[in-house]
Coordinates of C-alpha atoms in Angstrom, one line a residue:
M25 CA 7.4 17.2 -37.3
E26 CA 9.4 18.8 -34.5
E27 CA 7.6 22.1 -35.0
I28 CA 4.2 20.3 -34.8
K29 CA 5.4 18.6 -31.6
R30 CA 6.5 21.9 -30.0
M31 CA 3.3 23.6 -30.9
A32 CA 1.3 20.7 -29.3
E33 CA 3.3 20.9 -26.1
E34 CA 2.9 24.7 -25.9
F35 CA -0.8 24.3 -26.5
V36 CA -1.2 21.8 -23.6
I37 CA 0.8 24.0 -21.2
E38 CA -1.4 27.0 -22.0
E39 CA -4.6 25.0 -21.6
L40 CA -3.5 23.7 -18.2
K41 CA -2.6 27.2 -17.0
K42 CA -6.0 28.4 -18.1
E43 CA -7.5 25.8 -15.8
K44 CA -5.4 27.2 -12.9
I45 CA -3.4 23.9 -12.7
P46 CA 0.1 24.5 -11.2
V47 CA 2.5 24.2 -14.1
F48 CA 6.3 24.7 -13.7
L49 CA 8.9 25.1 -16.4
P50 CA 12.7 24.5 -16.4
G51 CA 14.5 27.0 -14.2
E52 CA 11.5 27.6 -11.9
T53 CA 12.1 26.6 -8.3
E54 CA 9.3 24.1 -8.0
Y55 CA 10.4 22.4 -11.3
E56 CA 13.9 22.0 -10.0
R57 CA 12.8 20.6 -6.7
S58 CA 10.5 18.1 -8.4
V59 CA 13.1 16.8 -10.8
A60 CA 16.0 16.7 -8.3
N61 CA 16.9 13.1 -7.9
A62 CA 19.0 11.2 -5.3
N63 CA 20.4 8.9 -8.0
L64 CA 23.0 10.7 -10.2
L65 CA 22.3 8.3 -13.0
Y66 CA 19.2 10.3 -13.7
R67 CA 20.6 13.8 -12.9
F68 CA 20.0 15.0 -16.5
T69 CA 16.4 13.9 -16.7
R70 CA 14.4 17.0 -17.7
P71 CA 10.7 16.8 -18.6
L72 CA 8.9 19.5 -20.7
C73 CA 7.2 20.7 -17.6
V74 CA 6.1 19.6 -14.1
V75 CA 2.4 19.8 -13.2
Q76 CA 1.2 19.4 -9.7
P77 CA -2.5 18.9 -9.6
K78 CA -4.5 19.8 -6.5
N79 CA -7.5 17.6 -7.0
V80 CA -9.0 14.9 -9.2
G81 CA -10.5 17.4 -11.6
H82 CA -7.1 18.7 -12.3
V83 CA -5.8 15.2 -13.0
Q84 CA -8.7 14.5 -15.4
T85 CA -8.0 17.8 -17.3
I86 CA -4.2 17.0 -17.6
V87 CA -4.9 13.5 -19.0
K88 CA -7.5 14.7 -21.5
E89 CA -5.4 17.6 -22.8
A90 CA -2.2 15.6 -23.0
K91 CA -3.8 12.7 -24.8
N92 CA -5.7 14.9 -27.2
M93 CA -2.4 16.5 -28.3
G94 CA -0.2 13.3 -28.1
V95 CA 2.0 14.6 -25.2
P96 CA 3.2 11.8 -23.0
I97 CA 2.7 11.7 -19.2
T98 CA 5.0 10.2 -16.5
I99 CA 3.4 9.8 -13.1
K100 CA 5.4 10.7 -9.9
C101 CA 4.3 9.9 -6.4
G102 CA 7.2 9.5 -4.0
G103 CA 9.8 9.4 -6.7
H104 CA 11.5 6.4 -5.3
S105 CA 11.7 4.3 -8.5
Y106 CA 15.1 2.5 -8.3
A107 CA 15.3 2.5 -12.1
G108 CA 14.3 6.1 -12.6
F109 CA 10.8 5.3 -13.9
S110 CA 9.2 8.2 -12.0
T111 CA 11.4 10.6 -14.0
T112 CA 11.2 11.5 -17.7
D113 CA 12.9 13.3 -20.6
K114 CA 9.7 13.5 -22.6
G115 CA 6.4 15.4 -22.1
I116 CA 4.8 16.0 -18.7
S117 CA 5.9 15.0 -15.3
L118 CA 2.6 14.6 -13.3
D119 CA 3.7 15.1 -9.7
L120 CA 1.0 14.2 -7.2
L121 CA 2.8 16.1 -4.5
N122 CA -0.2 18.2 -3.5
M123 CA -2.6 15.3 -3.2
N124 CA -1.4 13.8 0.0
R125 CA -4.3 13.7 2.4
V126 CA -4.9 10.7 4.7
K127 CA -8.2 10.1 6.6
I128 CA -8.8 7.2 9.1
D129 CA -12.3 6.0 9.8
V130 CA -12.3 3.7 12.8
K131 CA -16.0 2.9 12.5
S132 CA -15.6 1.5 9.0
N133 CA -12.1 0.1 9.8
T134 CA -10.6 1.9 6.8
V135 CA -8.1 4.5 5.8
T136 CA -8.4 6.6 2.7
L137 CA -5.2 7.9 1.1
Q138 CA -4.8 10.3 -1.8
G139 CA -2.5 9.2 -4.6
G140 CA 0.4 11.5 -3.7
A141 CA 0.6 10.6 0.0
L142 CA 3.7 9.1 1.5
W143 CA 3.7 6.5 4.2
G144 CA 4.9 9.0 6.7
H145 CA 1.6 10.9 6.1
A146 CA -0.3 7.8 6.9
Y147 CA 1.7 6.7 9.9
K148 CA 1.6 10.2 11.4
Q149 CA -2.2 9.9 11.5
L150 CA -1.9 6.8 13.6
V151 CA 0.6 8.5 15.9
N152 CA -1.4 11.8 16.3
N153 CA -4.5 9.9 17.1
R154 CA -2.6 7.5 19.5
M155 CA -4.0 4.5 17.7
N156 CA -1.9 1.9 19.4
G157 CA -2.5 -1.6 18.1
F158 CA -3.7 -0.4 14.6
I159 CA -1.5 -0.9 11.6
I160 CA -1.8 0.4 8.0
N161 CA -0.2 -2.3 5.9
G162 CA 2.3 0.1 4.3
G163 CA 6.0 0.4 3.6
R164 CA 9.1 0.3 5.7
C165 CA 10.5 3.7 4.6
P166 CA 8.2 6.6 5.6
T167 CA 9.3 8.7 2.5
V168 CA 8.1 6.0 0.0
G169 CA 5.0 6.9 -2.0
V170 CA 1.8 5.1 -1.2
G171 CA 0.9 4.8 -4.9
G172 CA 4.0 3.1 -6.2
F173 CA 4.2 0.8 -3.2
L174 CA 0.6 -0.5 -3.4
L175 CA 0.4 -0.7 -7.2
G176 CA 3.5 -2.8 -7.3
G177 CA 2.1 -5.2 -4.7
G178 CA 3.5 -3.7 -1.5
L179 CA 6.0 -5.5 0.8
G180 CA 5.8 -4.1 4.3
P181 CA 7.1 -4.9 7.8
F182 CA 3.8 -6.8 8.4
T183 CA 3.3 -8.5 5.1
R184 CA 3.8 -11.9 6.7
S185 CA 1.1 -11.1 9.2
F186 CA -1.5 -9.4 7.0
G187 CA -0.6 -10.2 3.4
M188 CA 0.8 -7.9 0.6
G189 CA -0.2 -4.3 0.8
C190 CA -2.5 -4.7 -2.2
D191 CA -4.2 -7.6 -0.4
T192 CA -5.6 -5.1 2.1
L193 CA -7.0 -2.7 -0.5
K194 CA -10.8 -2.1 -0.5
E195 CA -11.1 0.5 -3.3
I196 CA -9.0 2.2 -5.9
T197 CA -10.0 5.4 -7.7
I198 CA -8.2 6.0 -11.0
V199 CA -8.3 8.5 -13.9
T200 CA -8.3 6.4 -17.0
A201 CA -6.9 7.2 -20.5
D202 CA -10.1 8.9 -21.6
G203 CA -10.0 11.2 -18.5
K204 CA -12.8 9.5 -16.7
K205 CA -12.8 8.9 -12.9
V206 CA -13.4 5.2 -12.2
T207 CA -13.6 3.5 -8.8
V208 CA -13.0 -0.3 -8.6
K209 CA -13.5 -2.4 -5.5
D210 CA -12.5 -5.7 -4.1
T211 CA -16.2 -6.7 -4.2
D212 CA -16.5 -6.1 -7.9
N213 CA -17.4 -9.2 -10.0
P214 CA -14.0 -10.6 -11.0
D215 CA -15.3 -11.3 -14.5
S216 CA -16.4 -7.6 -15.0
P217 CA -14.1 -5.0 -16.6
E218 CA -14.0 -3.3 -13.2
G219 CA -13.1 -6.5 -11.4
K220 CA -10.3 -7.2 -13.8
L221 CA -8.9 -3.7 -13.5
F222 CA -8.9 -4.0 -9.7
W223 CA -7.0 -7.3 -10.1
A224 CA -4.4 -5.7 -12.5
L225 CA -3.9 -2.7 -10.2
C226 CA -2.9 -5.0 -7.4
G227 CA 0.7 -5.6 -8.5
A228 CA 0.9 -4.1 -12.0
G229 CA -0.8 -0.8 -11.6
G230 CA 2.2 1.6 -11.8
G231 CA 1.8 3.8 -14.9
N232 CA 0.0 1.2 -16.9
F233 CA -3.7 1.9 -16.8
G234 CA -4.1 5.5 -15.6
V235 CA -3.4 7.8 -12.8
V236 CA -4.5 6.5 -9.4
V237 CA -5.8 9.4 -7.3
E238 CA -7.1 7.6 -4.2
F239 CA -6.8 4.3 -2.3
K240 CA -9.0 2.9 0.5
M241 CA -7.5 0.2 2.6
Y242 CA -8.6 -1.9 5.5
L243 CA -7.0 -1.1 8.9
Q244 CA -5.2 -4.0 10.5
K245 CA -5.0 -5.0 14.2
L246 CA -2.0 -6.4 15.9
S247 CA -2.4 -9.6 17.9
N248 CA -1.0 -8.0 21.1
K249 CA -3.8 -6.8 23.3
D250 CA -1.7 -3.9 24.6
G251 CA -1.0 -2.7 21.0
S252 CA 2.8 -3.3 21.1
V253 CA 5.4 -4.4 18.6
V254 CA 8.7 -6.1 19.2
A255 CA 11.4 -4.5 17.0
G256 CA 15.1 -3.9 16.8
R257 CA 18.2 -3.7 14.8
Y258 CA 21.6 -5.4 15.0
T259 CA 24.6 -5.2 12.7
W260 CA 27.0 -8.2 12.7
F261 CA 30.6 -7.8 11.7
P262 CA 31.9 -11.4 11.5
K263 CA 35.6 -11.8 12.2
S264 CA 38.1 -13.9 10.3
D265 CA 40.8 -16.1 11.8
K266 CA 43.9 -13.9 12.4
E267 CA 46.3 -16.8 11.7
R268 CA 44.5 -17.7 8.5
S269 CA 46.8 -18.8 5.6
N270 CA 46.1 -20.1 2.1
K271 CA 46.2 -23.7 3.6
T272 CA 44.2 -22.9 6.7
K273 CA 40.4 -22.9 6.8
D274 CA 38.8 -19.8 8.1
K275 CA 36.7 -21.5 10.8
L276 CA 35.1 -18.3 12.1
M277 CA 33.8 -17.3 8.6
D278 CA 32.7 -20.9 7.9
K279 CA 30.7 -20.8 11.1
F280 CA 29.2 -17.4 10.2
M281 CA 28.2 -18.8 6.8
D282 CA 26.6 -21.9 8.4
T283 CA 24.7 -19.7 10.8
M284 CA 23.3 -17.5 8.0
N285 CA 22.4 -20.5 5.9
D286 CA 20.4 -22.0 8.8
F287 CA 18.9 -18.6 9.5
Y288 CA 17.5 -18.2 5.9
A289 CA 16.3 -21.8 5.7
T290 CA 14.3 -21.4 9.0
R291 CA 10.5 -21.6 8.8
W292 CA 9.5 -18.6 10.8
P293 CA 6.0 -18.0 12.1
D294 CA 3.9 -15.5 10.2
Q295 CA 4.1 -13.0 13.0
V296 CA 7.9 -12.8 12.6
T297 CA 9.7 -10.7 10.0
I298 CA 13.5 -10.4 9.9
D299 CA 15.0 -8.4 7.0
T300 CA 18.7 -8.7 6.4
S301 CA 21.3 -6.8 4.4
W302 CA 24.8 -8.0 3.5
I303 CA 27.0 -5.0 3.3
C304 CA 30.4 -4.6 1.7
D305 CA 31.7 -1.0 2.3
L306 CA 35.0 -0.3 0.6
K307 CA 36.0 1.9 3.5
E308 CA 35.4 -0.9 6.1
T309 CA 38.6 -2.8 6.8
S310 CA 37.9 -4.5 10.1
S311 CA 35.7 -7.2 8.6
E312 CA 35.2 -9.0 5.3
L313 CA 31.5 -7.9 5.3
A314 CA 28.6 -7.0 7.6
V315 CA 25.1 -8.2 7.9
R316 CA 22.3 -5.9 9.3
F317 CA 19.2 -7.5 10.9
L318 CA 15.9 -5.6 11.2
V319 CA 13.3 -7.3 13.4
Y320 CA 9.5 -6.9 13.5
H321 CA 7.4 -9.2 15.7
D322 CA 3.7 -9.1 16.2
G323 CA 3.8 -10.7 19.6
T324 CA 5.4 -10.4 23.0
K325 CA 9.1 -9.9 23.9
E326 CA 9.0 -13.2 25.8
D327 CA 7.6 -15.2 22.9
F328 CA 10.2 -13.6 20.6
E329 CA 13.1 -14.6 22.8
K330 CA 11.9 -18.2 23.1
L331 CA 11.4 -18.4 19.4
I332 CA 14.9 -17.0 18.5
A333 CA 16.5 -19.4 21.0
D334 CA 14.6 -22.3 19.6
K335 CA 15.1 -21.6 15.9
L336 CA 18.7 -20.4 15.9
G337 CA 20.1 -22.5 18.7
A338 CA 22.6 -21.4 21.4
D339 CA 25.7 -23.0 20.0
K340 CA 25.6 -22.2 16.3
A341 CA 26.2 -18.5 16.0
E342 CA 29.2 -17.4 18.0
N343 CA 31.5 -15.2 16.0
G344 CA 33.1 -11.9 17.1
G345 CA 29.9 -10.1 18.1
G346 CA 28.5 -13.0 20.2
K347 CA 25.8 -15.5 19.6
L348 CA 23.3 -14.2 17.0
A349 CA 20.3 -15.4 19.0
E350 CA 21.5 -13.6 22.1
Q351 CA 22.2 -10.4 20.2
L352 CA 18.8 -10.4 18.5
A353 CA 17.1 -10.9 21.8
R354 CA 19.2 -8.2 23.5
R355 CA 18.8 -5.6 20.8
T356 CA 15.0 -5.8 20.4
M357 CA 12.4 -4.3 22.6
S358 CA 8.7 -4.1 23.0
E359 CA 7.0 -0.7 22.5
K360 CA 3.7 0.8 21.6
S361 CA 3.0 0.5 17.9
T362 CA 2.7 4.3 17.5
R363 CA 6.2 4.8 19.0
F364 CA 7.4 2.0 16.7
L365 CA 6.0 3.9 13.6
H366 CA 7.2 7.3 14.8
E367 CA 10.8 6.4 15.8
T368 CA 12.0 2.8 15.4
L369 CA 10.9 2.2 11.8
V370 CA 12.5 5.5 10.9
S371 CA 15.8 4.7 12.6
Q372 CA 15.8 1.1 11.2
W373 CA 15.8 2.4 7.7
S374 CA 17.7 5.6 8.3
E375 CA 20.4 4.8 5.7
E376 CA 17.9 4.2 3.0
T377 CA 15.9 7.2 4.0
I378 CA 18.9 9.5 3.8
K379 CA 19.9 8.1 0.4
A380 CA 16.4 8.9 -0.9
F381 CA 16.9 12.7 -0.4
P382 CA 18.6 14.5 -3.3
T383 CA 20.6 16.6 -0.9
D384 CA 23.5 14.2 -1.1
P385 CA 23.1 12.2 -4.3
T386 CA 25.2 9.3 -5.4
F387 CA 25.2 6.9 -8.4
K388 CA 23.1 3.7 -7.8
L389 CA 22.2 0.5 -9.6
Y390 CA 19.8 -2.2 -8.7
S391 CA 18.6 -5.7 -9.6
S392 CA 16.3 -8.0 -7.8
F393 CA 15.4 -11.7 -7.3
V394 CA 12.8 -13.8 -5.6
F395 CA 14.2 -16.7 -3.6
K396 CA 12.7 -19.7 -1.9
N397 CA 14.5 -21.0 1.2
D398 CA 15.4 -24.6 0.9
L399 CA 18.8 -25.1 2.5
E400 CA 20.8 -26.3 -0.6
R401 CA 19.6 -23.4 -2.7
I402 CA 20.4 -20.9 0.1
K403 CA 23.9 -22.3 0.5
K404 CA 24.7 -21.6 -3.1
I405 CA 23.2 -18.1 -3.0
T406 CA 25.1 -17.0 0.1
S407 CA 28.3 -18.5 -1.2
I408 CA 28.0 -16.4 -4.4
I409 CA 27.3 -13.3 -2.4
R410 CA 30.3 -13.7 -0.3
E411 CA 32.5 -14.5 -3.3
E412 CA 31.3 -11.4 -5.2
M413 CA 31.8 -9.2 -2.2
A414 CA 35.4 -10.3 -2.1
V415 CA 35.7 -9.5 -5.9
F416 CA 34.1 -6.1 -5.3
K417 CA 36.6 -5.2 -2.5
S418 CA 39.5 -6.3 -4.7
R419 CA 38.4 -4.7 -8.0
F420 CA 37.5 -1.4 -6.4
A421 CA 40.2 -1.2 -3.7
G422 CA 41.0 2.4 -2.7
E423 CA 37.7 3.8 -4.1
S424 CA 34.6 4.9 -2.3
G425 CA 31.6 2.6 -2.9
L426 CA 29.1 0.2 -1.4
L427 CA 27.7 -3.2 -2.4
Q428 CA 24.6 -4.2 -0.5
V429 CA 22.4 -7.3 -0.9
T430 CA 19.1 -6.9 1.0
W431 CA 16.8 -9.8 1.7
I432 CA 13.2 -8.6 2.4
H433 CA 11.4 -11.2 4.4
S434 CA 8.2 -12.1 2.6
G435 CA 5.8 -15.1 2.3
G436 CA 3.7 -15.8 5.4
K437 CA 0.1 -14.8 4.9
A438 CA 0.9 -13.3 1.5
S439 CA 1.8 -16.8 0.2
R440 CA -1.6 -18.2 1.2
K441 CA -3.2 -17.0 -2.0
D442 CA -2.6 -18.5 -5.5
R443 CA -0.1 -16.8 -7.8
S444 CA -3.0 -15.7 -10.0
A445 CA -5.0 -14.1 -7.2
S446 CA -3.5 -10.7 -8.1
A447 CA -1.2 -9.2 -10.7
F448 CA 1.6 -9.5 -8.1
R449 CA 2.6 -13.0 -8.9
W450 CA 5.6 -14.2 -6.8
R451 CA 3.7 -14.7 -3.6
D452 CA 5.5 -18.0 -2.7
G453 CA 8.9 -16.4 -2.6
V454 CA 10.3 -16.2 0.9
Y455 CA 12.8 -13.5 0.2
Q456 CA 12.4 -10.6 -2.2
T457 CA 16.1 -9.8 -2.6
Y458 CA 17.9 -6.9 -4.3
I459 CA 21.4 -5.9 -5.1
M460 CA 22.4 -2.2 -4.7
L461 CA 25.6 -0.7 -5.9
D462 CA 26.4 2.8 -4.7
W463 CA 29.3 5.0 -5.7
R464 CA 30.3 8.7 -6.2
E465 CA 32.8 8.9 -9.1
K466 CA 31.1 9.1 -12.5
W467 CA 33.9 7.3 -14.3
M468 CA 33.1 4.2 -12.4
E469 CA 29.7 3.7 -14.0
G470 CA 30.9 1.3 -16.8
E471 CA 32.8 -0.9 -14.4
M472 CA 29.9 -1.0 -11.9
R473 CA 27.5 -2.0 -14.6
D474 CA 29.9 -4.8 -15.7
F475 CA 30.2 -6.0 -12.1
L476 CA 26.4 -6.0 -11.6
K477 CA 25.8 -7.9 -14.8
A478 CA 28.2 -10.7 -13.8
F479 CA 26.9 -10.8 -10.3
K480 CA 23.2 -11.0 -11.2
N481 CA 23.8 -13.6 -13.9
K482 CA 25.2 -15.8 -11.2
L483 CA 22.2 -15.3 -8.9
R484 CA 19.5 -15.3 -11.5
P485 CA 19.3 -19.1 -11.9
F486 CA 18.2 -19.4 -8.3
S487 CA 15.3 -17.0 -8.6
I488 CA 11.9 -18.5 -9.1
M489 CA 11.5 -19.6 -12.7
S490 CA 15.1 -18.5 -13.1
R491 CA 13.9 -15.1 -13.9
A492 CA 11.5 -13.7 -11.2
A493 CA 12.0 -10.2 -9.9
F494 CA 9.9 -7.6 -8.0
I495 CA 8.6 -4.6 -9.9
N496 CA 9.1 -2.4 -6.9
F497 CA 12.8 -3.3 -7.1
P498 CA 13.1 -2.9 -10.9
D499 CA 16.1 -3.6 -13.1
E500 CA 16.5 -0.7 -15.6
V501 CA 18.2 -2.8 -18.3
L502 CA 15.4 -5.3 -18.9
S503 CA 13.7 -5.0 -22.3
S504 CA 10.0 -4.5 -22.3
G505 CA 8.9 -8.1 -23.1
T506 CA 11.5 -9.6 -20.7
A507 CA 10.4 -7.2 -17.9
E508 CA 6.8 -8.4 -18.2
R509 CA 7.8 -12.1 -17.9
T510 CA 10.2 -11.2 -15.1
Y511 CA 7.8 -9.2 -13.0
Y512 CA 4.4 -10.9 -13.8
G513 CA 5.1 -14.4 -15.1
N514 CA 2.0 -16.1 -16.4
N515 CA -0.1 -13.2 -15.4
T516 CA 1.2 -11.3 -18.4
K517 CA -1.4 -12.4 -20.9
N518 CA -4.3 -11.3 -18.7
L519 CA -2.6 -8.0 -18.0
R520 CA -2.3 -7.3 -21.7
L521 CA -6.0 -8.0 -22.1
V522 CA -6.9 -5.6 -19.2
K523 CA -4.6 -3.0 -20.9
Q524 CA -6.6 -3.4 -24.1
Q525 CA -9.8 -2.8 -22.3
W526 CA -8.8 0.3 -20.4
D527 CA -6.1 1.9 -22.5
P528 CA -6.6 0.6 -26.1
D529 CA -4.4 3.4 -27.5
N530 CA -1.6 2.6 -25.1
F531 CA -1.4 6.2 -23.9
F532 CA 0.1 5.2 -20.6
K533 CA 3.3 3.8 -22.1
W534 CA 6.7 3.4 -20.6
K535 CA 9.9 1.3 -21.0
Q536 CA 8.8 -1.6 -18.9
G537 CA 5.1 -1.1 -19.0
I538 CA 2.3 -3.6 -19.9
K539 CA 2.0 -4.0 -23.6
L540 CA -1.1 -4.4 -25.7
P541 CA -1.9 -8.0 -27.0
Q542 CA -0.2 -8.7 -30.3
T543 CA -3.5 -8.5 -32.2
A544 CA -4.1 -5.0 -30.8
E545 CA -0.5 -3.9 -31.6
K546 CA -0.9 -4.9 -35.2
T547 CA -4.2 -3.0 -35.6
P548 CA -3.8 0.3 -33.8
A549 CA -6.3 2.1 -36.0
K550 CA -9.1 -0.3 -34.9
A551 CA -8.2 0.1 -31.3
K552 CA -8.3 3.9 -31.8
R553 CA -11.7 3.8 -33.3
R554 CA -13.0 1.7 -30.4
S555 CA -11.7 4.2 -27.8
K556 CA -13.8 7.0 -29.3
T557 CA -17.0 5.3 -28.4
S558 CA -16.1 3.7 -25.1
A559 CA -13.3 3.6 -22.6
V560 CA -13.8 -0.2 -22.2
S561 CA -13.3 -2.2 -25.3
P562 CA -15.5 -5.3 -25.7
I563 CA -13.3 -8.3 -25.1
P564 CA -14.9 -11.8 -25.5
A565 CA -15.5 -13.3 -22.0
E566 CA -13.8 -16.6 -23.0
A567 CA -10.5 -14.6 -23.6
F568 CA -10.4 -14.0 -19.9
N569 CA -10.9 -17.6 -18.7
A570 CA -7.4 -17.4 -17.2
F571 CA -8.9 -15.6 -14.3
N572 CA -10.9 -18.7 -13.3
S573 CA -8.9 -21.6 -14.7
S574 CA -5.4 -23.0 -14.9
P575 CA -2.8 -20.7 -16.6
G576 CA -1.8 -23.4 -19.2
A577 CA -5.3 -24.0 -20.5
S578 CA -6.4 -20.4 -20.5
F579 CA -3.5 -18.9 -22.3
A580 CA -3.2 -21.6 -24.8
S581 CA -6.9 -21.0 -25.8
L582 CA -6.3 -17.3 -26.5
G583 CA -4.9 -18.0 -30.0
A584 CA -2.8 -14.9 -30.1
G585 CA 0.9 -15.0 -30.9
D586 CA 3.2 -17.7 -32.2
A587 CA 3.9 -21.0 -30.6
S588 CA 7.0 -19.8 -28.8
D589 CA 5.1 -17.0 -27.2
I590 CA 2.3 -19.2 -26.0
N591 CA 4.9 -21.6 -24.5
A592 CA 6.7 -18.8 -22.7
F593 CA 3.6 -17.5 -21.0
G594 CA 1.2 -20.3 -21.2
A595 CA 3.2 -23.3 -19.8
P596 CA 2.5 -24.0 -16.1
E597 CA 5.3 -22.4 -14.0
R598 CA 7.6 -24.9 -12.4
D599 CA 10.2 -24.4 -9.9
Y600 CA 11.9 -27.8 -9.2
D601 CA 15.5 -28.1 -8.2
R602 CA 17.8 -29.8 -10.6
K603 CA 21.2 -31.3 -9.9
D604 CA 23.0 -28.4 -11.5
G605 CA 21.3 -26.0 -9.1
L606 CA 19.1 -24.5 -11.8
M607 CA 15.4 -24.7 -12.0
D608 CA 13.0 -26.0 -14.6
G609 CA 11.1 -23.4 -16.5
D610 CA 12.4 -20.6 -18.7
A611 CA 16.2 -20.6 -18.9
V612 CA 18.0 -17.4 -17.9
S613 CA 19.4 -15.5 -20.8
S614 CA 21.6 -12.4 -20.8
D615 CA 20.3 -11.8 -24.4
D616 CA 17.0 -10.6 -22.8
E617 CA 18.8 -7.4 -21.7
S618 CA 18.8 -4.4 -23.9
P619 CA 22.2 -2.9 -24.4
V620 CA 23.1 0.1 -22.3
N621 CA 25.0 3.0 -23.7
E622 CA 27.6 3.8 -21.1
Q623 CA 27.9 7.4 -22.5
D624 CA 24.3 8.4 -21.8
L625 CA 25.3 10.9 -19.3
T626 CA 27.6 13.1 -21.4
D627 CA 28.6 16.8 -21.3
E628 CA 26.8 17.3 -24.6
L629 CA 23.5 16.1 -23.0
A630 CA 24.1 18.3 -20.0
T631 CA 24.6 21.3 -22.2
K632 CA 21.3 20.7 -24.1
Q633 CA 19.2 20.0 -21.1
W634 CA 20.6 22.0 -18.2
E635 CA 21.0 25.4 -19.8
T636 CA 18.4 26.9 -17.4
F637 CA 19.2 24.8 -14.4
T638 CA 19.4 26.4 -11.0
L639 CA 20.2 24.3 -7.9
P640 CA 17.1 23.8 -5.8
P641 CA 17.2 24.8 -2.1
A642 CA 18.2 22.0 0.1
R643 CA 15.5 20.3 2.1
S644 CA 15.8 21.2 5.8
L645 CA 17.1 18.1 7.5
M646 CA 18.4 17.7 11.0
N647 CA 21.7 15.9 10.2
L648 CA 19.9 12.6 10.1
G649 CA 23.2 10.6 9.8
S650 CA 24.4 11.6 13.3
R651 CA 21.2 11.5 15.3
G652 CA 20.8 8.8 17.8
V653 CA 16.9 8.8 17.8
L654 CA 15.0 9.7 14.6
G655 CA 11.3 10.4 14.2
L656 CA 8.7 11.2 11.5
T657 CA 9.0 14.9 12.5
D658 CA 12.7 14.8 11.5
L659 CA 11.6 13.9 8.0
G660 CA 9.1 16.7 7.7
F661 CA 5.9 14.9 8.5

């Protein structure tokens, strides 16, 4: 069997080389550059080969040849997957690095982006053409890939103003499992196979239905007539009472917590986005923790200052660094949108950007949640975060490491649509929040995993449905079935049916990918026979009534799966507070998590996979960590 597999792999490589498709093998410079990862947890991930197609025809050939010989494909755009899902140990790494062109058409009010573009490529077009006032509804970090961002839904700095990134998509061109190029549009009949595929790609498209080679998005226009954005950054180091004892209340920290709770419970206008990160750095001793605020306001500086003063109040926030309202007003400024994209956005996310480069890798773990912002819930969440940061400092005292809890401000216009409007489901969440653990010593991995598991189990009950998480902030330990419910909720049934239509053989398969319906999984031979005649399998129209009716009625009518399965996916989602702080709906269960072997990254594995490894040349960076002003040019755009 292994010999047959090896022969199939060698055959595919030779066929791709015959077609002049760039193919790189272990030990070659381009291979090592492509597989280099900023997260040391995935430092031993070594695919069979790396292919870097230059056009759509190349992608079609790669998919056809790989599928014909049963060689799996893993798609890579920016390579930012928090859970390492853009890396692989099996088959082909399809790196879209060369397909990064971006074209803006002002007349049609659209921007066309190839599947391998990064947001820096897109923003540089706005900057170069001095298109002040125009916004592409993309990501915060310029080095993030366009494809992964949009196919996961897309949370950007102006999501609250314009909706999710996928809400501003016009067309998507994809190479499907049979190697055909298909373009689906927002104007397609939602009951047609193309309409359903467009729906699925808007939030669940990453690696599930094919290789997306091009996006067409609508340009957005800021409300300011002069094309300016109010933006800024402030890091707050709250102080504790110096005279504090076990019997004395820490009034300063209590005031800080009250301020943060009021802040999160505030109903902000759609034009305001304020992200925050709670930071516990083991090297920091002057403060218990820190909170970083990143501001984006589609309006005037005067309006922002009035709004901050009104919402936060002048007497609630004094603690060490001064009144929060005053600091946010002081540390923000109005500037042209192109300057914001070129400099400010880069500087705001400089820490995250630097961590994304493999030139200084560390170990990282993530887990995410989707929170609403009623005050009582917020109080419990922030209290847990503060307590766990104290535990982190105590447990890992003397070590080098970082615990960060980032609250990405969402909702606004994105929440105006129903949950079933796209595959991205958790639109009514106000904060898409993730935990990040960062450390350098490999022996700490087991303890860090234990800490994260305990931490997230305390926060999980407060997430929507006691389980909701964001696919673009994935948790690597979730099992396949649990991941679907966690990321897509009641959209899962419909996604499986779309999967059956467009990939009946489940060629695009990965650990947390969309599965085939149970009926298809039990009869793979039948599915395979269908795929030979048509890329789109005939699915009865009534099976898709979930697209146009209530989730409970539609899923119950499908008739697939046992009663417990129907209840898990078919029951209407509820999110009502209970006295115990939990929420109605599916109960959280740690049993959903697949066990993790803490010895995955062993010397034995390194010996087997890194025999031909040579360190790739470091990317030329201008010491980003010490620069006062950063720009897209510093990142190579």
